[in-house]
mmCIF file of C-alpha atoms in Angstrom:
data_model
loop_
_atom_site.group_PDB
_atom_site.id
_atom_site.type_symbol
_atom_site.label_atom_id
_atom_site.label_comp_id
_atom_site.label_asym_id
_atom_site.label_seq_id
_atom_site.Cartn_x
_atom_site.Cartn_y
_atom_site.Cartn_z
ATOM 1 C CA MET A 267 93.903 108.822 36.362
ATOM 2 C CA SER A 268 92.160 111.506 34.423
ATOM 3 C CA GLY A 269 95.165 113.788 34.814
ATOM 4 C CA LEU A 270 97.505 111.104 33.512
ATOM 5 C CA ARG A 271 95.173 110.439 30.576
ATOM 6 C CA HIS A 272 95.184 114.114 29.839
ATOM 7 C CA PHE A 273 99.004 114.175 29.918
ATOM 8 C CA PHE A 274 99.214 111.353 27.418
ATOM 9 C CA ARG A 275 96.754 113.093 25.235
ATOM 10 C CA ALA A 276 98.835 116.199 25.391
ATOM 11 C CA GLY A 277 101.967 114.173 24.691
ATOM 12 C CA CYS A 278 100.353 112.641 21.690
ATOM 13 C CA VAL A 279 99.394 116.031 20.422
ATOM 14 C CA VAL A 280 102.919 117.294 20.953
ATOM 15 C CA ALA A 281 104.365 114.254 19.210
ATOM 16 C CA VAL A 282 102.046 114.655 16.292
ATOM 17 C CA ILE A 283 102.931 118.308 15.993
ATOM 18 C CA ALA A 284 106.649 117.485 16.152
ATOM 19 C CA LEU A 285 106.374 114.846 13.449
ATOM 20 C CA ALA A 286 104.408 117.194 11.242
ATOM 21 C CA THR A 287 107.068 119.873 11.722
ATOM 22 C CA VAL A 288 109.860 117.449 10.732
ATOM 23 C CA ALA A 289 107.948 116.293 7.672
ATOM 24 C CA LEU A 290 107.196 119.851 6.644
ATOM 25 C CA GLY A 291 110.856 120.807 7.048
ATOM 26 C CA SER A 292 111.951 117.841 4.949
ATOM 27 C CA CYS A 293 109.536 118.815 2.166
ATOM 28 C CA ASN A 294 110.734 122.396 2.187
ATOM 29 C CA LEU A 295 114.363 121.274 2.156
ATOM 30 C CA ALA A 296 113.772 118.947 -0.796
ATOM 31 C CA LYS A 297 111.867 121.611 -2.658
ATOM 32 C CA ASN A 298 114.591 124.146 -1.924
ATOM 33 C CA GLN A 299 117.302 121.863 -3.268
ATOM 34 C CA MET A 300 115.331 121.102 -6.420
ATOM 35 C CA VAL A 301 115.060 124.777 -7.331
ATOM 36 C CA TYR A 302 118.232 125.347 -9.391
ATOM 37 C CA ASP A 303 117.660 129.007 -10.259
ATOM 38 C CA ARG A 304 115.712 130.751 -7.537
ATOM 39 C CA ALA A 305 115.710 134.127 -9.305
ATOM 40 C CA ALA A 306 114.008 132.678 -12.378
ATOM 41 C CA GLU A 307 112.049 130.069 -10.362
ATOM 42 C CA LYS A 308 113.235 127.258 -12.626
ATOM 43 C CA ASP A 309 114.645 123.886 -11.776
ATOM 44 C CA ILE A 310 116.958 121.609 -13.714
ATOM 45 C CA GLN A 311 114.100 119.937 -15.569
ATOM 46 C CA ASP A 312 112.855 123.302 -16.850
ATOM 47 C CA TYR A 313 116.230 124.006 -18.411
ATOM 48 C CA ARG A 314 116.357 120.517 -19.877
ATOM 49 C CA ASP A 315 112.975 121.028 -21.516
ATOM 50 C CA ALA A 316 114.046 124.397 -22.911
ATOM 51 C CA LEU A 317 117.277 123.003 -24.358
ATOM 52 C CA ALA A 318 115.673 119.869 -25.793
ATOM 53 C CA PRO A 319 115.397 119.725 -29.605
ATOM 54 C CA GLN A 320 112.065 121.000 -30.790
ATOM 55 C CA HIS A 321 109.858 118.793 -32.937
ATOM 56 C CA MET A 322 109.317 120.167 -36.408
ATOM 57 C CA PRO A 323 106.034 119.308 -38.112
ATOM 58 C CA ASP A 324 106.162 117.294 -41.298
ATOM 59 C CA ASP A 325 104.742 120.038 -43.480
ATOM 60 C CA ALA A 326 107.371 122.519 -42.266
ATOM 61 C CA ALA A 327 110.216 120.380 -43.607
ATOM 62 C CA ALA A 328 108.768 120.613 -47.109
ATOM 63 C CA THR A 329 108.995 124.421 -47.087
ATOM 64 C CA VAL A 330 112.732 124.432 -46.313
ATOM 65 C CA PRO A 331 114.675 124.541 -49.625
ATOM 66 C CA ASP A 332 117.520 122.159 -50.235
ATOM 67 C CA PHE A 333 121.087 123.345 -49.994
ATOM 68 C CA GLN A 334 122.569 124.501 -53.274
ATOM 69 C CA SER A 335 126.253 124.311 -54.078
ATOM 70 C CA VAL A 336 127.747 127.760 -54.585
ATOM 71 C CA ILE A 337 131.098 128.236 -56.339
ATOM 72 C CA SER A 338 132.741 131.564 -55.660
ATOM 73 C CA THR A 339 134.316 133.413 -58.571
ATOM 74 C CA PRO A 340 137.849 134.702 -57.927
ATOM 75 C CA LYS A 341 138.702 138.315 -58.569
ATOM 76 C CA ASP A 342 141.153 137.517 -61.340
ATOM 77 C CA LEU A 343 139.521 135.053 -63.700
ATOM 78 C CA LYS A 344 141.755 132.193 -64.715
ATOM 79 C CA LEU A 345 142.136 131.028 -68.269
ATOM 80 C CA PRO A 346 140.396 127.880 -69.399
ATOM 81 C CA SER A 347 142.877 125.151 -68.675
ATOM 82 C CA PRO A 348 142.880 122.474 -71.341
ATOM 83 C CA LEU A 349 146.091 120.526 -71.526
ATOM 84 C CA VAL A 350 148.454 121.651 -74.293
ATOM 85 C CA THR A 351 151.731 120.310 -75.591
ATOM 86 C CA VAL A 352 154.368 122.412 -77.321
ATOM 87 C CA SER A 353 158.072 122.169 -78.074
ATOM 88 C CA VAL A 354 159.830 125.038 -79.848
ATOM 89 C CA ASN A 355 163.327 126.393 -80.338
ATOM 90 C CA GLN A 356 164.599 129.669 -81.731
ATOM 91 C CA THR A 357 163.264 128.895 -85.184
ATOM 92 C CA VAL A 358 159.665 129.709 -84.113
ATOM 93 C CA SER A 359 158.620 133.254 -83.288
ATOM 94 C CA LEU A 360 156.627 134.211 -80.211
ATOM 95 C CA ARG A 361 153.648 135.260 -82.288
ATOM 96 C CA ASP A 362 153.476 131.909 -84.062
ATOM 97 C CA LEU A 363 153.819 130.152 -80.710
ATOM 98 C CA MET A 364 150.930 132.114 -79.185
ATOM 99 C CA PHE A 365 148.714 131.432 -82.190
ATOM 100 C CA GLU A 366 149.435 127.724 -81.951
ATOM 101 C CA LEU A 367 148.582 127.615 -78.236
ATOM 102 C CA ALA A 368 145.357 129.560 -78.753
ATOM 103 C CA GLU A 369 144.425 127.135 -81.518
ATOM 104 C CA GLN A 370 144.991 124.140 -79.243
ATOM 105 C CA ALA A 371 143.009 125.715 -76.372
ATOM 106 C CA GLY A 372 140.199 126.930 -78.622
ATOM 107 C CA VAL A 373 140.220 130.573 -77.468
ATOM 108 C CA ASP A 374 140.324 133.875 -79.323
ATOM 109 C CA ILE A 375 143.527 135.857 -79.124
ATOM 110 C CA GLU A 376 144.548 139.510 -79.451
ATOM 111 C CA MET A 377 148.240 140.269 -79.679
ATOM 112 C CA ASP A 378 150.354 143.387 -79.570
ATOM 113 C CA PRO A 379 152.069 143.827 -82.966
ATOM 114 C CA GLN A 380 155.254 144.981 -81.204
ATOM 115 C CA ILE A 381 155.883 141.496 -79.810
ATOM 116 C CA HIS A 382 159.076 140.163 -81.359
ATOM 117 C CA GLY A 383 161.620 137.454 -80.743
ATOM 118 C CA SER A 384 161.609 133.779 -79.947
ATOM 119 C CA ILE A 385 162.287 131.523 -76.973
ATOM 120 C CA ILE A 386 163.335 127.939 -76.265
ATOM 121 C CA PHE A 387 160.401 126.324 -74.527
ATOM 122 C CA THR A 388 158.847 122.902 -73.999
ATOM 123 C CA ALA A 389 155.643 121.841 -72.255
ATOM 124 C CA LYS A 390 154.012 118.436 -72.307
ATOM 125 C CA GLU A 391 150.396 117.976 -71.238
ATOM 126 C CA ARG A 392 150.390 121.179 -69.167
ATOM 127 C CA PRO A 393 147.409 123.424 -68.314
ATOM 128 C CA PHE A 394 146.974 126.249 -70.782
ATOM 129 C CA ASN A 395 147.068 129.017 -68.147
ATOM 130 C CA ASP A 396 150.316 127.683 -66.641
ATOM 131 C CA VAL A 397 151.957 127.642 -70.066
ATOM 132 C CA ILE A 398 150.875 131.239 -70.775
ATOM 133 C CA ASP A 399 152.194 132.333 -67.356
ATOM 134 C CA ARG A 400 155.588 130.777 -68.009
ATOM 135 C CA ILE A 401 155.935 132.231 -71.514
ATOM 136 C CA CYS A 402 154.919 135.740 -70.399
ATOM 137 C CA ALA A 403 157.321 135.625 -67.436
ATOM 138 C CA MET A 404 160.193 134.631 -69.747
ATOM 139 C CA SER A 405 159.422 137.148 -72.480
ATOM 140 C CA GLY A 406 158.440 140.243 -70.478
ATOM 141 C CA LEU A 407 154.790 140.092 -71.539
ATOM 142 C CA ARG A 408 151.482 140.372 -69.683
ATOM 143 C CA TYR A 409 148.095 138.946 -70.550
ATOM 144 C CA LYS A 410 144.461 139.436 -69.652
ATOM 145 C CA PHE A 411 141.557 137.092 -70.233
ATOM 146 C CA GLU A 412 138.207 138.824 -70.571
ATOM 147 C CA ASN A 413 135.004 137.894 -72.436
ATOM 148 C CA ASP A 414 136.605 134.661 -73.644
ATOM 149 C CA VAL A 415 139.362 136.629 -75.393
ATOM 150 C CA LEU A 416 143.042 136.295 -74.532
ATOM 151 C CA ARG A 417 144.883 139.613 -74.886
ATOM 152 C CA ILE A 418 148.687 139.555 -74.858
ATOM 153 C CA GLU A 419 150.777 142.714 -74.880
ATOM 154 C CA LEU A 420 154.135 144.039 -73.825
ATOM 155 C CA ASP A 421 154.505 144.593 -70.096
ATOM 156 C CA ARG A 422 154.527 148.387 -70.237
ATOM 157 C CA PRO A 423 154.289 150.450 -67.008
ATOM 158 C CA TYR A 424 150.913 151.636 -65.762
ATOM 159 C CA LEU A 425 149.659 153.498 -62.700
ATOM 160 C CA LYS A 426 148.100 151.715 -59.723
ATOM 161 C CA ASN A 427 147.054 153.045 -56.303
ATOM 162 C CA TYR A 428 147.526 151.141 -53.041
ATOM 163 C CA LYS A 429 145.577 151.990 -49.870
ATOM 164 C CA ILE A 430 147.568 151.790 -46.636
ATOM 165 C CA ASP A 431 145.416 152.222 -43.526
ATOM 166 C CA TYR A 432 147.879 153.734 -41.092
ATOM 167 C CA MET A 433 147.949 156.978 -39.140
ATOM 168 C CA ASN A 434 150.249 159.776 -40.229
ATOM 169 C CA VAL A 435 152.289 159.724 -37.029
ATOM 170 C CA ALA A 436 155.895 159.113 -36.048
ATOM 171 C CA ARG A 437 156.770 157.643 -32.671
ATOM 172 C CA LYS A 438 159.878 158.545 -30.715
ATOM 173 C CA SER A 439 160.828 157.251 -27.291
ATOM 174 C CA SER A 440 163.939 157.193 -25.156
ATOM 175 C CA SER A 441 164.869 155.472 -21.909
ATOM 176 C CA GLY A 442 167.948 155.273 -19.736
ATOM 177 C CA ILE A 443 169.293 153.124 -16.944
ATOM 178 C CA SER A 444 172.229 154.210 -14.794
ATOM 179 C CA THR A 445 173.935 152.550 -11.860
ATOM 180 C CA SER A 446 176.676 153.811 -9.596
ATOM 181 C CA ILE A 447 178.657 151.935 -6.951
ATOM 182 C CA THR A 448 181.081 153.694 -4.598
ATOM 183 C CA SER A 449 183.154 152.211 -1.817
ATOM 184 C CA SER A 450 185.556 154.016 0.510
ATOM 185 C CA THR A 451 187.988 153.035 3.224
ATOM 186 C CA ALA A 452 189.363 155.355 5.851
ATOM 187 C CA SER A 453 192.395 154.919 8.028
ATOM 188 C CA ASP A 454 194.404 157.146 10.332
ATOM 189 C CA SER A 455 196.827 158.129 7.608
ATOM 190 C CA ALA A 456 194.883 158.051 4.320
ATOM 191 C CA LYS A 457 191.415 157.819 2.839
ATOM 192 C CA THR A 458 190.774 155.684 -0.243
ATOM 193 C CA GLU A 459 187.677 155.812 -2.462
ATOM 194 C CA ALA A 460 186.838 153.526 -5.367
ATOM 195 C CA GLY A 461 183.705 153.061 -7.442
ATOM 196 C CA SER A 462 182.155 152.227 -10.770
ATOM 197 C CA SER A 463 179.241 153.500 -12.781
ATOM 198 C CA ALA A 464 177.294 152.307 -15.802
ATOM 199 C CA LYS A 465 174.691 153.939 -17.980
ATOM 200 C CA ILE A 466 172.520 152.528 -20.756
ATOM 201 C CA ASP A 467 170.502 154.782 -23.057
ATOM 202 C CA ASN A 468 167.851 153.415 -25.418
ATOM 203 C CA THR A 469 166.274 155.465 -28.187
ATOM 204 C CA TYR A 470 163.460 154.320 -30.463
ATOM 205 C CA ASP A 471 162.495 156.289 -33.552
ATOM 206 C CA GLY A 472 159.602 154.680 -35.420
ATOM 207 C CA ASP A 473 158.485 156.258 -38.696
ATOM 208 C CA PHE A 474 156.168 153.896 -40.577
ATOM 209 C CA TRP A 475 156.001 155.929 -43.790
ATOM 210 C CA LYS A 476 159.755 156.330 -43.905
ATOM 211 C CA ASP A 477 160.147 152.555 -43.747
ATOM 212 C CA ILE A 478 157.606 152.150 -46.563
ATOM 213 C CA GLU A 479 159.479 154.612 -48.750
ATOM 214 C CA ALA A 480 162.807 152.865 -48.189
ATOM 215 C CA GLY A 481 161.385 149.408 -48.868
ATOM 216 C CA LEU A 482 159.439 150.519 -51.942
ATOM 217 C CA LYS A 483 162.503 152.212 -53.405
ATOM 218 C CA GLN A 484 164.542 149.041 -52.933
ATOM 219 C CA VAL A 485 161.906 146.804 -54.551
ATOM 220 C CA LEU A 486 161.511 148.988 -57.646
ATOM 221 C CA ALA A 487 165.221 149.652 -58.087
ATOM 222 C CA ALA A 488 166.043 145.939 -57.918
ATOM 223 C CA THR A 489 163.432 145.023 -60.541
ATOM 224 C CA ASP A 490 164.156 147.771 -63.087
ATOM 225 C CA SER A 491 167.090 145.768 -64.450
ATOM 226 C CA TYR A 492 164.933 142.945 -65.806
ATOM 227 C CA ILE A 493 166.423 140.973 -68.691
ATOM 228 C CA SER A 494 164.034 139.148 -70.984
ATOM 229 C CA LEU A 495 164.870 135.623 -72.075
ATOM 230 C CA ALA A 496 163.412 136.194 -75.544
ATOM 231 C CA THR A 497 165.433 137.260 -78.551
ATOM 232 C CA LEU A 498 165.107 140.759 -79.991
ATOM 233 C CA ALA A 499 164.342 139.662 -83.542
ATOM 234 C CA ASP A 500 162.019 137.211 -85.221
ATOM 235 C CA PRO A 501 163.467 134.209 -87.046
ATOM 236 C CA VAL A 502 163.377 134.661 -90.831
ATOM 237 C CA ALA A 503 162.939 131.781 -93.267
ATOM 238 C CA MET A 504 164.904 132.360 -96.497
ATOM 239 C CA PRO A 505 164.538 130.024 -99.532
ATOM 240 C CA VAL A 506 167.764 128.392 -100.692
ATOM 241 C CA ASP A 507 168.129 126.978 -104.234
ATOM 242 C CA ALA A 508 168.943 123.307 -104.321
ATOM 243 C CA PRO A 509 172.002 122.262 -106.371
ATOM 244 C CA ALA A 510 171.229 121.112 -109.967
ATOM 245 C CA PRO A 511 171.345 117.317 -110.398
ATOM 246 C CA PRO A 512 174.029 115.890 -112.739
ATOM 247 C CA PRO A 513 172.853 115.105 -116.319
ATOM 248 C CA PRO A 514 171.928 111.458 -116.928
ATOM 249 C CA PRO A 515 174.376 109.329 -118.962
ATOM 250 C CA LEU A 516 173.689 108.927 -122.654
ATOM 251 C CA PRO A 517 172.341 105.516 -123.732
ATOM 252 C CA VAL A 518 174.672 103.184 -125.656
ATOM 253 C CA ALA A 519 173.364 101.534 -128.855
ATOM 254 C CA ALA A 520 173.470 97.794 -129.264
ATOM 255 C CA GLY A 521 176.764 96.539 -130.647
ATOM 256 C CA ALA A 522 178.513 99.803 -129.941
ATOM 257 C CA THR A 523 181.581 99.737 -127.843
ATOM 258 C CA ALA A 524 182.304 101.954 -124.939
ATOM 259 C CA GLY A 525 183.420 105.338 -126.014
ATOM 260 C CA ALA A 526 181.914 105.011 -129.472
ATOM 261 C CA PRO A 527 179.476 107.698 -130.579
ATOM 262 C CA ALA A 528 175.833 106.923 -130.046
ATOM 263 C CA ALA A 529 173.600 106.093 -132.953
ATOM 264 C CA ALA A 530 171.787 108.979 -134.465
ATOM 265 C CA SER A 531 168.507 107.176 -134.255
ATOM 266 C CA ALA A 532 168.661 106.860 -130.424
ATOM 267 C CA PRO A 533 165.490 108.248 -128.731
ATOM 268 C CA ALA A 534 165.780 111.460 -126.725
ATOM 269 C CA GLN A 535 165.689 111.216 -122.831
ATOM 270 C CA PRO A 536 162.997 113.048 -120.823
ATOM 271 C CA PRO A 537 164.115 116.182 -118.996
ATOM 272 C CA ALA A 538 165.223 115.861 -115.361
ATOM 273 C CA ALA A 539 162.677 116.587 -112.579
ATOM 274 C CA VAL A 540 162.783 120.068 -111.090
ATOM 275 C CA VAL A 541 163.793 119.992 -107.382
ATOM 276 C CA PRO A 542 161.991 122.677 -105.299
ATOM 277 C CA PRO A 543 164.181 125.003 -103.302
ATOM 278 C CA SER A 544 164.586 124.248 -99.535
ATOM 279 C CA LEU A 545 164.042 126.678 -96.608
ATOM 280 C CA ASN A 546 166.835 127.941 -94.431
ATOM 281 C CA VAL A 547 165.832 129.668 -91.151
ATOM 282 C CA SER A 548 168.222 132.423 -90.142
ATOM 283 C CA MET A 549 168.301 134.584 -87.009
ATOM 284 C CA PRO A 550 168.952 138.285 -87.662
ATOM 285 C CA SER A 551 171.253 139.996 -85.210
ATOM 286 C CA SER A 552 168.698 142.677 -84.372
ATOM 287 C CA SER A 553 165.154 143.579 -85.231
ATOM 288 C CA SER A 554 164.432 146.230 -87.809
ATOM 289 C CA GLU A 555 161.970 147.789 -85.346
ATOM 290 C CA LYS A 556 163.837 148.724 -82.204
ATOM 291 C CA LEU A 557 162.174 147.745 -78.904
ATOM 292 C CA VAL A 558 161.827 150.784 -76.667
ATOM 293 C CA PRO A 559 162.794 149.889 -73.074
ATOM 294 C CA ASN A 560 160.473 150.680 -70.178
ATOM 295 C CA PRO A 561 161.101 153.892 -68.255
ATOM 296 C CA PRO A 562 162.240 153.571 -64.643
ATOM 297 C CA ALA A 563 159.463 152.860 -62.153
ATOM 298 C CA THR A 564 158.329 155.759 -59.965
ATOM 299 C CA TYR A 565 156.070 156.183 -56.936
ATOM 300 C CA SER A 566 154.508 158.817 -54.698
ATOM 301 C CA ILE A 567 153.212 158.590 -51.110
ATOM 302 C CA SER A 568 150.333 160.606 -49.652
ATOM 303 C CA LYS A 569 150.600 160.310 -45.869
ATOM 304 C CA GLN A 570 147.411 162.277 -45.214
ATOM 305 C CA THR A 571 145.201 159.954 -47.299
ATOM 306 C CA GLY A 572 147.270 156.769 -46.947
ATOM 307 C CA ILE A 573 147.497 156.246 -50.722
ATOM 308 C CA VAL A 574 150.663 155.028 -52.448
ATOM 309 C CA SER A 575 150.715 155.537 -56.240
ATOM 310 C CA VAL A 576 153.119 153.299 -58.151
ATOM 311 C CA PHE A 577 153.950 153.592 -61.869
ATOM 312 C CA ALA A 578 155.534 150.268 -62.839
ATOM 313 C CA SER A 579 155.072 147.150 -64.932
ATOM 314 C CA GLU A 580 152.784 144.320 -63.939
ATOM 315 C CA ARG A 581 155.714 142.192 -62.856
ATOM 316 C CA GLN A 582 156.806 144.965 -60.494
ATOM 317 C CA HIS A 583 153.251 145.536 -59.256
ATOM 318 C CA LYS A 584 153.089 141.921 -58.121
ATOM 319 C CA LEU A 585 156.248 142.384 -56.061
ATOM 320 C CA VAL A 586 154.941 145.651 -54.606
ATOM 321 C CA GLN A 587 151.667 143.968 -53.605
ATOM 322 C CA LYS A 588 153.605 141.173 -51.931
ATOM 323 C CA PHE A 589 155.722 143.752 -50.069
ATOM 324 C CA PHE A 590 152.626 145.573 -48.774
ATOM 325 C CA ASP A 591 150.942 142.334 -47.711
ATOM 326 C CA THR A 592 153.980 141.299 -45.693
ATOM 327 C CA LEU A 593 154.192 144.779 -44.164
ATOM 328 C CA ARG A 594 150.537 144.684 -43.063
ATOM 329 C CA ARG A 595 150.914 141.301 -41.379
ATOM 330 C CA THR A 596 153.956 142.343 -39.362
ATOM 331 C CA SER A 597 153.265 145.982 -38.479
ATOM 332 C CA MET A 598 149.472 146.048 -38.164
ATOM 333 C CA THR A 599 148.921 143.015 -35.960
ATOM 334 C CA GLN A 600 146.249 143.637 -33.319
ATOM 335 C CA ILE A 601 145.485 141.915 -30.023
ATOM 336 C CA LEU A 602 141.939 141.282 -28.813
ATOM 337 C CA ILE A 603 141.519 141.497 -25.027
ATOM 338 C CA GLU A 604 138.241 139.992 -23.886
ATOM 339 C CA ALA A 605 136.936 139.667 -20.336
ATOM 340 C CA LYS A 606 133.765 138.330 -18.740
ATOM 341 C CA VAL A 607 132.274 139.253 -15.373
ATOM 342 C CA LEU A 608 130.294 136.228 -14.157
ATOM 343 C CA GLU A 609 128.120 135.921 -11.076
ATOM 344 C CA VAL A 610 127.579 132.532 -9.439
ATOM 345 C CA SER A 611 124.594 131.930 -7.142
ATOM 346 C CA LEU A 612 125.688 128.993 -4.997
ATOM 347 C CA THR A 613 123.325 126.082 -4.573
ATOM 348 C CA ASP A 614 122.345 124.653 -1.181
ATOM 349 C CA GLU A 615 125.125 122.089 -1.488
ATOM 350 C CA PHE A 616 127.785 124.833 -1.289
ATOM 351 C CA LYS A 617 126.040 127.276 1.057
ATOM 352 C CA LEU A 618 128.439 126.475 3.889
ATOM 353 C CA GLY A 619 131.501 126.483 1.674
ATOM 354 C CA ILE A 620 132.915 124.821 -1.429
ATOM 355 C CA ASP A 621 134.616 121.474 -1.227
ATOM 356 C CA TRP A 622 137.749 122.465 -3.082
ATOM 357 C CA THR A 623 139.016 118.898 -3.233
ATOM 358 C CA ALA A 624 136.013 117.873 -5.328
ATOM 359 C CA ALA A 625 136.174 121.164 -7.228
ATOM 360 C CA LYS A 626 139.776 120.522 -8.235
ATOM 361 C CA HIS A 627 138.779 117.145 -9.670
ATOM 362 C CA ASN A 628 135.968 118.761 -11.674
ATOM 363 C CA LEU A 629 138.183 121.569 -12.967
ATOM 364 C CA THR A 630 140.923 119.172 -14.050
ATOM 365 C CA HIS A 631 138.345 116.979 -15.753
ATOM 366 C CA LEU A 632 137.050 119.989 -17.737
ATOM 367 C CA GLY A 633 140.443 120.576 -19.354
ATOM 368 C CA PHE A 634 142.190 123.064 -17.058
ATOM 369 C CA ALA A 635 145.971 122.849 -17.270
ATOM 370 C CA SER A 636 146.735 123.864 -13.679
ATOM 371 C CA VAL A 637 144.550 124.674 -10.672
ATOM 372 C CA GLN A 638 145.709 126.585 -7.578
ATOM 373 C CA LEU A 639 143.250 126.142 -4.699
ATOM 374 C CA PRO A 640 142.917 128.198 -1.486
ATOM 375 C CA SER A 641 144.180 126.813 1.780
ATOM 376 C CA LEU A 642 140.841 126.974 3.620
ATOM 377 C CA PRO A 643 137.516 125.779 2.171
ATOM 378 C CA ILE A 644 135.450 128.742 3.273
ATOM 379 C CA THR A 645 132.952 130.954 1.498
ATOM 380 C CA GLY A 646 134.573 133.921 -0.198
ATOM 381 C CA SER A 647 137.897 132.230 -0.894
ATOM 382 C CA THR A 648 139.330 132.379 -4.405
ATOM 383 C CA PHE A 649 141.035 129.949 -6.734
ATOM 384 C CA THR A 650 143.239 130.340 -9.818
ATOM 385 C CA ALA A 651 142.981 128.081 -12.856
ATOM 386 C CA ASN A 652 144.852 128.206 -16.168
ATOM 387 C CA LEU A 653 143.550 126.642 -19.345
ATOM 388 C CA ASP A 654 143.983 126.742 -23.096
ATOM 389 C CA PHE A 655 141.330 129.015 -24.649
ATOM 390 C CA GLY A 656 141.087 126.949 -27.777
ATOM 391 C CA HIS A 657 137.548 126.018 -26.704
ATOM 392 C CA GLY A 658 136.536 129.565 -25.729
ATOM 393 C CA TRP A 659 134.712 130.314 -22.508
ATOM 394 C CA ALA A 660 132.826 127.021 -22.354
ATOM 395 C CA PRO A 661 135.219 125.268 -19.894
ATOM 396 C CA VAL A 662 135.113 128.243 -17.514
ATOM 397 C CA ILE A 663 131.319 128.477 -17.517
ATOM 398 C CA ASN A 664 130.960 124.715 -17.148
ATOM 399 C CA ALA A 665 133.351 124.718 -14.209
ATOM 400 C CA LEU A 666 131.510 127.517 -12.409
ATOM 401 C CA SER A 667 128.118 125.960 -13.106
ATOM 402 C CA THR A 668 129.043 123.011 -10.890
ATOM 403 C CA PHE A 669 128.760 125.374 -7.907
ATOM 404 C CA GLY A 670 125.470 127.043 -8.820
ATOM 405 C CA THR A 671 123.732 129.256 -11.347
ATOM 406 C CA VAL A 672 126.047 131.337 -13.571
ATOM 407 C CA ARG A 673 124.966 134.721 -14.899
ATOM 408 C CA ALA A 674 127.019 137.000 -17.176
ATOM 409 C CA LEU A 675 127.036 140.575 -15.865
ATOM 410 C CA SER A 676 129.175 142.100 -18.645
ATOM 411 C CA SER A 677 131.511 141.075 -21.482
ATOM 412 C CA PRO A 678 133.951 143.926 -22.234
ATOM 413 C CA ARG A 679 136.442 143.624 -25.075
ATOM 414 C CA VAL A 680 139.030 145.927 -26.595
ATOM 415 C CA THR A 681 141.396 145.678 -29.591
ATOM 416 C CA VAL A 682 144.890 147.172 -29.172
#
């Protein structure tokens, strides 16, 4: 009996030890699953606390200044744009037209004395700067607004330098593809051979500066033959004498018949009113001061420094700038190649392998376009997923974070 009692006691001890072992294993397993990042010894709640919005004390908000609206100033200052109305024909000179517009806009004006001619122009309730742009484009003029003063002058050529950031190199490449097919038949009496061959040669000769020179020459040559829409001479107002009025009829005395001489005692009539002469506006055939045409536009290219010097009018400079801007967009386009090397420490849920069926659902839910999964759900297998990078790397990192802790090892990038 004592031996049996001892056995039960031992059994109880063994049972108690077994239960304690199971409970201890369960606690360790739960604690192990709660640790999200073992390397940093942080769980999910630690990351939630770190990412939670921080409370700002009330006195700190008072020290933060309010946002102020900032208006950027463009490089080329625009004219003040009050609305103006004007309607002129060839009887009004350009100078008088400019003075009238400056008077309506309330700005000071400086004008080149060599400006001549007139135009036919109408504008109703238009901004002042748009009206000046249209008149200068029609008349071959240019203007500048500085220190509240509008300066208008003839569009004479001037020198301007353009910086082109491109290497002084010329690329040449050639490639060729050739094919040859031969077939032959042999018999006891004769032997016949037939075949065909083809060859394709490709040659590429890329000279960036040569293309710039050809395009610049075409732009300047096409714009040298500019014809102004303004006349060459100013309208001239000449006074014209008005015709003399006919003399008034003589008064007839009482009792006198028609055709009888008037009485000598008839009172004298007052003299007729003097009519002022009228104005007649005439257009001379040519101006007394000849307008000297602009010399042909010229240019020079420095390949070593990447500077293009152009001597041309402002109208031509605008076309040259547009040509260079288009050339930069097409020939100097670069591609940014960016890669990320990410390491994923799998959680206990995926220690024995990833459930790719559930992973595919998560990847598709995160915005991936197509997902190609491995055939066997084992550790070390790979998957391929394609997505639109409009949202950056966030979908990729979010997808990998469903399997464990994601760490970025490196982020190389290169521009080609």
